[in-house]
Amino acid sequence: MIEGIPIYHFLVVSTIMFFVGVCGFIIRRNLITMLMAVELILNSVNINFVVFNRYLYPDQLQGHFFTLFIVAVAATEAAVAIALIINIYRRFKNIEVQNVSEMKY
Amino acid sequence: MNIAMFYLLSAIILVFSILTVTSRKILRAAVYLLFVLIGTSGIYFQLNYEFLAAVQLTLYAGGIVVLIIFSILLTHHIDHKFERPALFNLLGGIAVAAVGVGAVLYTVFDHRFVPSAAPAVDVNMTVIGEQLLGMDKNGYVLPFELISILLLAALIGAVVIAKKGKETEEL
């Protein structure tokens, strides 16, 4: 832990980051920007895991490992999402959400 | 010194995450996202989780951002600018975010966290490897194997989805 910084300051940062991500997910209408908002959300949760691990349970490593697993899940999610986005772009020639209202062809 | 560094990193994270969702040029949004991810890894470094910070830098900043920029360049013109979002969506998103921040921060400050005085475990590669592949009390071998299968399945699925099939060529 960092001496002199209470755990609340980390939590404020990650909370604001999480809801900036939620806000971006709602207001943006583009698949790639929505994907970036999801990455923001996952990262803020990662910060929470790591900080709880370091401040409250420094003798164990649960938060550390769950952050590793979340990073792996985020990587797979990004790979699948980008494959889908590129496929949608091939079919519809753009990736705005309101133009992609059907999934089957 | 550490404290000043922490507040600098948090300022970077907050400012650039807001810029990520408000920027109207998508390539700039991706670069702002890169700064957010690097700031996050700086926080991990400060908490003495060097391995996690390295993973964050290589996988997120090196892998995912490159993947996102790659897909942006495949699907957009570089000088493409978005129209402004609809006012209803904008107000709705900001309202949801404000209510959420209020509720979560109220709950967080209402709760009293007791920092543990237990001696911190030294996080080096030996400890990480033994716990990640261990089957005893602190072992994580089952989620590790699950994540391996998930990674393999997702990557094969991504290849299959992105492959240009014969049906697609006709369209």
mmCIF file of C-alpha atoms in Angstrom:
data_model
loop_
_atom_site.group_PDB
_atom_site.id
_atom_site.type_symbol
_atom_site.label_atom_id
_atom_site.label_comp_id
_atom_site.label_asym_id
_atom_site.label_seq_id
_atom_site.Cartn_x
_atom_site.Cartn_y
_atom_site.Cartn_z
ATOM 1 C CA MET A 1 0.000 0.000 0.000
ATOM 2 C CA ILE A 2 1.010 3.590 -0.453
ATOM 3 C CA GLU A 3 1.605 5.345 2.834
ATOM 4 C CA GLY A 4 -0.552 8.421 3.362
ATOM 5 C CA ILE A 5 -3.223 7.652 0.783
ATOM 6 C CA PRO A 6 -6.483 6.261 2.142
ATOM 7 C CA ILE A 7 -8.244 3.516 0.216
ATOM 8 C CA TYR A 8 -11.159 5.871 -0.461
ATOM 9 C CA HIS A 9 -9.155 7.917 -2.947
ATOM 10 C CA PHE A 10 -8.562 4.875 -5.132
ATOM 11 C CA LEU A 11 -12.242 3.979 -4.907
ATOM 12 C CA VAL A 12 -13.304 7.486 -5.960
ATOM 13 C CA VAL A 13 -11.037 7.307 -9.006
ATOM 14 C CA SER A 14 -12.266 3.862 -10.064
ATOM 15 C CA THR A 15 -15.926 4.770 -9.449
ATOM 16 C CA ILE A 16 -15.735 7.839 -11.644
ATOM 17 C CA MET A 17 -13.886 5.849 -14.311
ATOM 18 C CA PHE A 18 -16.550 3.126 -14.221
ATOM 19 C CA PHE A 19 -19.427 5.535 -14.698
ATOM 20 C CA VAL A 20 -17.613 7.476 -17.397
ATOM 21 C CA GLY A 21 -17.469 4.126 -19.179
ATOM 22 C CA VAL A 22 -21.195 3.523 -18.574
ATOM 23 C CA CYS A 23 -21.989 7.017 -19.826
ATOM 24 C CA GLY A 24 -19.913 6.443 -22.959
ATOM 25 C CA PHE A 25 -21.631 3.122 -23.550
ATOM 26 C CA ILE A 26 -24.998 4.871 -23.491
ATOM 27 C CA ILE A 27 -24.258 7.995 -25.527
ATOM 28 C CA ARG A 28 -21.977 6.652 -28.262
ATOM 29 C CA ARG A 29 -23.614 5.010 -31.247
ATOM 30 C CA ASN A 30 -20.554 3.400 -32.765
ATOM 31 C CA LEU A 31 -19.519 -0.193 -32.107
ATOM 32 C CA ILE A 32 -15.804 0.520 -31.656
ATOM 33 C CA THR A 33 -16.346 3.407 -29.240
ATOM 34 C CA MET A 34 -18.749 1.220 -27.274
ATOM 35 C CA LEU A 35 -16.015 -1.423 -27.120
ATOM 36 C CA MET A 36 -13.617 1.199 -25.761
ATOM 37 C CA ALA A 37 -16.177 2.150 -23.099
ATOM 38 C CA VAL A 38 -16.357 -1.500 -22.070
ATOM 39 C CA GLU A 39 -12.567 -1.554 -21.714
ATOM 40 C CA LEU A 40 -12.803 1.465 -19.398
ATOM 41 C CA ILE A 41 -15.385 -0.355 -17.262
ATOM 42 C CA LEU A 42 -13.235 -3.501 -17.019
ATOM 43 C CA ASN A 43 -10.177 -1.461 -16.085
ATOM 44 C CA SER A 44 -11.911 0.373 -13.278
ATOM 45 C CA VAL A 45 -13.053 -2.957 -11.838
ATOM 46 C CA ASN A 46 -9.457 -4.183 -12.087
ATOM 47 C CA ILE A 47 -8.269 -1.204 -10.054
ATOM 48 C CA ASN A 48 -10.827 -2.048 -7.384
ATOM 49 C CA PHE A 49 -9.714 -5.691 -7.196
ATOM 50 C CA VAL A 50 -6.044 -4.747 -6.891
ATOM 51 C CA VAL A 51 -6.600 -2.045 -4.309
ATOM 52 C CA PHE A 52 -8.815 -4.223 -2.104
ATOM 53 C CA ASN A 53 -6.206 -6.961 -2.339
ATOM 54 C CA ARG A 54 -3.366 -4.641 -1.375
ATOM 55 C CA TYR A 55 -5.091 -2.731 1.416
ATOM 56 C CA LEU A 56 -7.416 -5.280 3.033
ATOM 57 C CA TYR A 57 -5.795 -8.689 2.379
ATOM 58 C CA PRO A 58 -2.090 -8.106 1.700
ATOM 59 C CA ASP A 59 -1.240 -11.666 2.828
ATOM 60 C CA GLN A 60 -3.229 -13.230 -0.021
ATOM 61 C CA LEU A 61 -3.340 -12.765 -3.778
ATOM 62 C CA GLN A 62 -6.983 -13.265 -4.782
ATOM 63 C CA GLY A 63 -7.479 -9.794 -6.250
ATOM 64 C CA HIS A 64 -4.193 -10.107 -8.116
ATOM 65 C CA PHE A 65 -5.215 -13.341 -9.832
ATOM 66 C CA PHE A 66 -8.740 -12.234 -10.597
ATOM 67 C CA THR A 67 -7.306 -9.141 -12.263
ATOM 68 C CA LEU A 68 -5.136 -11.415 -14.394
ATOM 69 C CA PHE A 69 -8.185 -13.467 -15.376
ATOM 70 C CA ILE A 70 -10.198 -10.333 -16.177
ATOM 71 C CA VAL A 71 -7.402 -9.095 -18.429
ATOM 72 C CA ALA A 72 -7.463 -12.424 -20.269
ATOM 73 C CA VAL A 73 -11.248 -12.296 -20.632
ATOM 74 C CA ALA A 74 -11.003 -8.714 -21.892
ATOM 75 C CA ALA A 75 -8.479 -9.790 -24.507
ATOM 76 C CA THR A 76 -10.710 -12.607 -25.787
ATOM 77 C CA GLU A 77 -13.725 -10.328 -25.743
ATOM 78 C CA ALA A 78 -11.895 -7.695 -27.758
ATOM 79 C CA ALA A 79 -10.760 -10.294 -30.298
ATOM 80 C CA VAL A 80 -14.271 -11.704 -30.832
ATOM 81 C CA ALA A 81 -15.887 -8.263 -30.837
ATOM 82 C CA ILE A 82 -13.488 -6.933 -33.442
ATOM 83 C CA ALA A 83 -14.006 -9.985 -35.633
ATOM 84 C CA LEU A 84 -17.758 -9.346 -35.444
ATOM 85 C CA ILE A 85 -17.310 -5.629 -36.128
ATOM 86 C CA ILE A 86 -15.208 -6.259 -39.213
ATOM 87 C CA ASN A 87 -17.727 -8.798 -40.469
ATOM 88 C CA ILE A 88 -20.583 -6.349 -39.904
ATOM 89 C CA TYR A 89 -18.615 -3.667 -41.739
ATOM 90 C CA ARG A 90 -18.181 -5.967 -44.719
ATOM 91 C CA ARG A 91 -21.905 -6.559 -44.875
ATOM 92 C CA PHE A 92 -23.367 -3.141 -44.086
ATOM 93 C CA LYS A 93 -20.454 -0.825 -44.956
ATOM 94 C CA ASN A 94 -20.697 1.019 -41.650
ATOM 95 C CA ILE A 95 -20.757 0.200 -37.971
ATOM 96 C CA GLU A 96 -23.213 2.705 -36.518
ATOM 97 C CA VAL A 97 -25.584 0.914 -34.203
ATOM 98 C CA GLN A 98 -28.836 2.228 -35.641
ATOM 99 C CA ASN A 99 -27.937 0.975 -39.115
ATOM 100 C CA VAL A 100 -27.251 -2.554 -37.927
ATOM 101 C CA SER A 101 -30.667 -3.717 -36.874
ATOM 102 C CA GLU A 102 -30.548 -7.243 -38.207
ATOM 103 C CA MET A 103 -28.063 -9.961 -37.409
ATOM 104 C CA LYS A 104 -29.048 -12.654 -39.909
ATOM 105 C CA TYR A 105 -28.694 -12.458 -43.626
ATOM 106 C CA MET B 1 6.720 11.927 -3.836
ATOM 107 C CA ASN B 2 4.590 8.792 -4.014
ATOM 108 C CA ILE B 3 1.514 10.752 -3.063
ATOM 109 C CA ALA B 4 2.081 13.410 -5.723
ATOM 110 C CA MET B 5 2.642 10.649 -8.263
ATOM 111 C CA PHE B 6 -0.624 8.972 -7.294
ATOM 112 C CA TYR B 7 -2.643 12.144 -7.743
ATOM 113 C CA LEU B 8 -0.929 12.837 -11.063
ATOM 114 C CA LEU B 9 -1.824 9.324 -12.252
ATOM 115 C CA SER B 10 -5.426 9.644 -11.096
ATOM 116 C CA ALA B 11 -5.726 13.000 -12.857
ATOM 117 C CA ILE B 12 -4.386 11.409 -16.054
ATOM 118 C CA ILE B 13 -6.825 8.502 -15.748
ATOM 119 C CA LEU B 14 -9.872 10.669 -15.099
ATOM 120 C CA VAL B 15 -9.152 13.355 -17.702
ATOM 121 C CA PHE B 16 -8.291 10.893 -20.447
ATOM 122 C CA SER B 17 -11.196 8.560 -19.699
ATOM 123 C CA ILE B 18 -13.589 11.492 -20.049
ATOM 124 C CA LEU B 19 -11.833 12.501 -23.268
ATOM 125 C CA THR B 20 -12.138 8.918 -24.543
ATOM 126 C CA VAL B 21 -15.904 8.963 -24.444
ATOM 127 C CA THR B 22 -16.342 12.579 -25.562
ATOM 128 C CA SER B 23 -13.814 12.846 -28.389
ATOM 129 C CA ARG B 24 -15.493 13.076 -31.768
ATOM 130 C CA LYS B 25 -12.515 11.677 -33.667
ATOM 131 C CA ILE B 26 -12.338 7.956 -33.137
ATOM 132 C CA LEU B 27 -8.586 7.546 -33.595
ATOM 133 C CA ARG B 28 -7.959 10.180 -30.938
ATOM 134 C CA ALA B 29 -10.345 8.349 -28.621
ATOM 135 C CA ALA B 30 -8.242 5.208 -29.043
ATOM 136 C CA VAL B 31 -5.050 7.097 -28.176
ATOM 137 C CA TYR B 32 -6.713 8.617 -25.094
ATOM 138 C CA LEU B 33 -7.736 5.096 -24.075
ATOM 139 C CA LEU B 34 -4.066 4.107 -24.356
ATOM 140 C CA PHE B 35 -3.143 6.865 -21.877
ATOM 141 C CA VAL B 36 -5.824 5.631 -19.467
ATOM 142 C CA LEU B 37 -4.426 2.091 -19.617
ATOM 143 C CA ILE B 38 -0.857 3.286 -19.053
ATOM 144 C CA GLY B 39 -2.010 5.346 -16.058
ATOM 145 C CA THR B 40 -3.699 2.256 -14.631
ATOM 146 C CA SER B 41 -0.507 0.270 -14.944
ATOM 147 C CA GLY B 42 1.288 3.112 -13.152
ATOM 148 C CA ILE B 43 -1.097 2.637 -10.225
ATOM 149 C CA TYR B 44 -0.282 -1.088 -10.182
ATOM 150 C CA PHE B 45 3.412 -0.227 -10.077
ATOM 151 C CA GLN B 46 2.791 2.034 -7.099
ATOM 152 C CA LEU B 47 1.013 -0.767 -5.266
ATOM 153 C CA ASN B 48 4.072 -3.007 -5.818
ATOM 154 C CA TYR B 49 2.352 -5.425 -8.203
ATOM 155 C CA GLU B 50 5.025 -5.299 -10.874
ATOM 156 C CA PHE B 51 3.911 -8.431 -12.709
ATOM 157 C CA LEU B 52 0.365 -7.142 -13.002
ATOM 158 C CA ALA B 53 1.600 -3.787 -14.253
ATOM 159 C CA ALA B 54 3.708 -5.510 -16.893
ATOM 160 C CA VAL B 55 0.717 -7.619 -17.960
ATOM 161 C CA GLN B 56 -1.411 -4.486 -18.153
ATOM 162 C CA LEU B 57 1.181 -2.738 -20.302
ATOM 163 C CA THR B 58 1.798 -5.596 -22.709
ATOM 164 C CA LEU B 59 -1.704 -7.045 -23.021
ATOM 165 C CA TYR B 60 -3.866 -3.952 -22.787
ATOM 166 C CA ALA B 61 -1.650 -1.169 -24.042
ATOM 167 C CA GLY B 62 0.225 -3.381 -26.443
ATOM 168 C CA GLY B 63 -2.422 -5.819 -27.585
ATOM 169 C CA ILE B 64 -5.949 -4.533 -27.229
ATOM 170 C CA VAL B 65 -5.264 -0.927 -28.204
ATOM 171 C CA VAL B 66 -3.368 -2.062 -31.282
ATOM 172 C CA LEU B 67 -6.297 -4.343 -32.155
ATOM 173 C CA ILE B 68 -8.745 -1.450 -31.727
ATOM 174 C CA ILE B 69 -6.643 0.928 -33.823
ATOM 175 C CA PHE B 70 -6.317 -1.774 -36.463
ATOM 176 C CA SER B 71 -10.069 -2.200 -36.666
ATOM 177 C CA ILE B 72 -10.598 1.568 -36.731
ATOM 178 C CA LEU B 73 -8.287 1.863 -39.707
ATOM 179 C CA LEU B 74 -10.130 -0.996 -41.410
ATOM 180 C CA THR B 75 -13.569 0.510 -40.935
ATOM 181 C CA HIS B 76 -13.180 4.322 -40.904
ATOM 182 C CA HIS B 77 -11.581 7.103 -42.782
ATOM 183 C CA ILE B 78 -8.961 8.717 -40.593
ATOM 184 C CA ASP B 79 -10.536 12.155 -40.741
ATOM 185 C CA HIS B 80 -14.008 10.798 -40.012
ATOM 186 C CA LYS B 81 -15.898 12.918 -37.470
ATOM 187 C CA PHE B 82 -19.004 11.809 -35.624
ATOM 188 C CA GLU B 83 -22.124 13.887 -35.499
ATOM 189 C CA ARG B 84 -23.047 14.986 -32.016
ATOM 190 C CA PRO B 85 -25.060 12.409 -30.070
ATOM 191 C CA ALA B 86 -28.775 12.964 -29.701
ATOM 192 C CA LEU B 87 -29.666 15.256 -26.834
ATOM 193 C CA PHE B 88 -31.945 12.662 -25.240
ATOM 194 C CA ASN B 89 -29.166 10.058 -25.248
ATOM 195 C CA LEU B 90 -26.644 12.584 -23.937
ATOM 196 C CA LEU B 91 -28.815 13.726 -21.045
ATOM 197 C CA GLY B 92 -29.865 10.153 -20.283
ATOM 198 C CA GLY B 93 -26.272 8.916 -20.181
ATOM 199 C CA ILE B 94 -25.074 11.772 -17.997
ATOM 200 C CA ALA B 95 -28.033 11.339 -15.650
ATOM 201 C CA VAL B 96 -27.418 7.597 -15.290
ATOM 202 C CA ALA B 97 -23.716 8.196 -14.657
ATOM 203 C CA ALA B 98 -24.375 10.938 -12.098
ATOM 204 C CA VAL B 99 -26.915 8.854 -10.194
ATOM 205 C CA GLY B 100 -24.552 5.872 -10.281
ATOM 206 C CA VAL B 101 -21.565 7.849 -9.034
ATOM 207 C CA GLY B 102 -23.666 9.342 -6.252
ATOM 208 C CA ALA B 103 -25.052 6.004 -5.111
ATOM 209 C CA VAL B 104 -21.714 4.169 -5.229
ATOM 210 C CA LEU B 105 -19.729 6.935 -3.531
ATOM 211 C CA TYR B 106 -22.399 7.228 -0.826
ATOM 212 C CA THR B 107 -22.118 3.502 -0.168
ATOM 213 C CA VAL B 108 -18.314 3.558 -0.217
ATOM 214 C CA PHE B 109 -17.995 6.449 2.208
ATOM 215 C CA ASP B 110 -20.687 4.937 4.405
ATOM 216 C CA HIS B 111 -18.599 1.805 4.843
ATOM 217 C CA ARG B 112 -15.517 1.796 7.041
ATOM 218 C CA PHE B 113 -12.653 -0.148 5.503
ATOM 219 C CA VAL B 114 -10.113 -1.485 7.972
ATOM 220 C CA PRO B 115 -6.686 -1.780 6.362
ATOM 221 C CA SER B 116 -5.110 -5.047 7.364
ATOM 222 C CA ALA B 117 -1.922 -5.046 9.372
ATOM 223 C CA ALA B 118 -0.919 -8.487 8.139
ATOM 224 C CA PRO B 119 2.542 -8.705 6.605
ATOM 225 C CA ALA B 120 2.370 -8.302 2.849
ATOM 226 C CA VAL B 121 3.256 -11.358 0.812
ATOM 227 C CA ASP B 122 6.194 -10.793 -1.493
ATOM 228 C CA VAL B 123 4.810 -10.953 -5.025
ATOM 229 C CA ASN B 124 7.544 -12.413 -7.168
ATOM 230 C CA MET B 125 7.377 -14.752 -10.114
ATOM 231 C CA THR B 126 7.893 -17.871 -7.976
ATOM 232 C CA VAL B 127 4.892 -17.111 -5.768
ATOM 233 C CA ILE B 128 2.714 -16.226 -8.767
ATOM 234 C CA GLY B 129 3.647 -19.375 -10.655
ATOM 235 C CA GLU B 130 3.196 -21.684 -7.670
ATOM 236 C CA GLN B 131 -0.203 -20.255 -6.790
ATOM 237 C CA LEU B 132 -1.435 -20.081 -10.383
ATOM 238 C CA LEU B 133 -0.657 -23.766 -10.947
ATOM 239 C CA GLY B 134 -1.203 -24.989 -7.398
ATOM 240 C CA MET B 135 -3.972 -27.329 -6.269
ATOM 241 C CA ASP B 136 -3.787 -26.635 -2.536
ATOM 242 C CA LYS B 137 -5.551 -23.910 -0.548
ATOM 243 C CA ASN B 138 -4.178 -20.968 -2.521
ATOM 244 C CA GLY B 139 -4.164 -22.715 -5.892
ATOM 245 C CA TYR B 140 -5.833 -21.342 -8.979
ATOM 246 C CA VAL B 141 -5.263 -24.175 -11.426
ATOM 247 C CA LEU B 142 -8.957 -24.661 -12.294
ATOM 248 C CA PRO B 143 -9.653 -21.047 -13.334
ATOM 249 C CA PHE B 144 -6.294 -21.037 -15.091
ATOM 250 C CA GLU B 145 -7.270 -24.033 -17.222
ATOM 251 C CA LEU B 146 -10.724 -22.574 -17.822
ATOM 252 C CA ILE B 147 -9.230 -19.316 -19.013
ATOM 253 C CA SER B 148 -6.867 -21.209 -21.324
ATOM 254 C CA ILE B 149 -9.768 -23.066 -22.959
ATOM 255 C CA LEU B 150 -11.777 -19.847 -23.164
ATOM 256 C CA LEU B 151 -8.869 -18.075 -24.843
ATOM 257 C CA LEU B 152 -8.403 -20.880 -27.373
ATOM 258 C CA ALA B 153 -12.119 -21.125 -28.141
ATOM 259 C CA ALA B 154 -12.516 -17.364 -28.485
ATOM 260 C CA LEU B 155 -9.531 -17.010 -30.796
ATOM 261 C CA ILE B 156 -10.695 -19.879 -33.038
ATOM 262 C CA GLY B 157 -14.184 -18.352 -32.998
ATOM 263 C CA ALA B 158 -12.800 -14.960 -33.959
ATOM 264 C CA VAL B 159 -10.913 -16.462 -36.881
ATOM 265 C CA VAL B 160 -14.013 -18.338 -38.051
ATOM 266 C CA ILE B 161 -16.211 -15.248 -37.771
ATOM 267 C CA ALA B 162 -13.786 -12.912 -39.510
ATOM 268 C CA LYS B 163 -13.036 -15.401 -42.288
ATOM 269 C CA LYS B 164 -14.434 -14.314 -45.598
ATOM 270 C CA GLY B 165 -16.825 -17.069 -46.627
ATOM 271 C CA LYS B 166 -18.209 -17.843 -50.043
ATOM 272 C CA GLU B 167 -21.631 -16.456 -49.091
ATOM 273 C CA THR B 168 -20.072 -13.165 -48.115
ATOM 274 C CA GLU B 169 -18.348 -12.694 -51.429
ATOM 275 C CA GLU B 170 -21.623 -12.862 -53.293
ATOM 276 C CA LEU B 171 -23.106 -9.955 -51.317
#
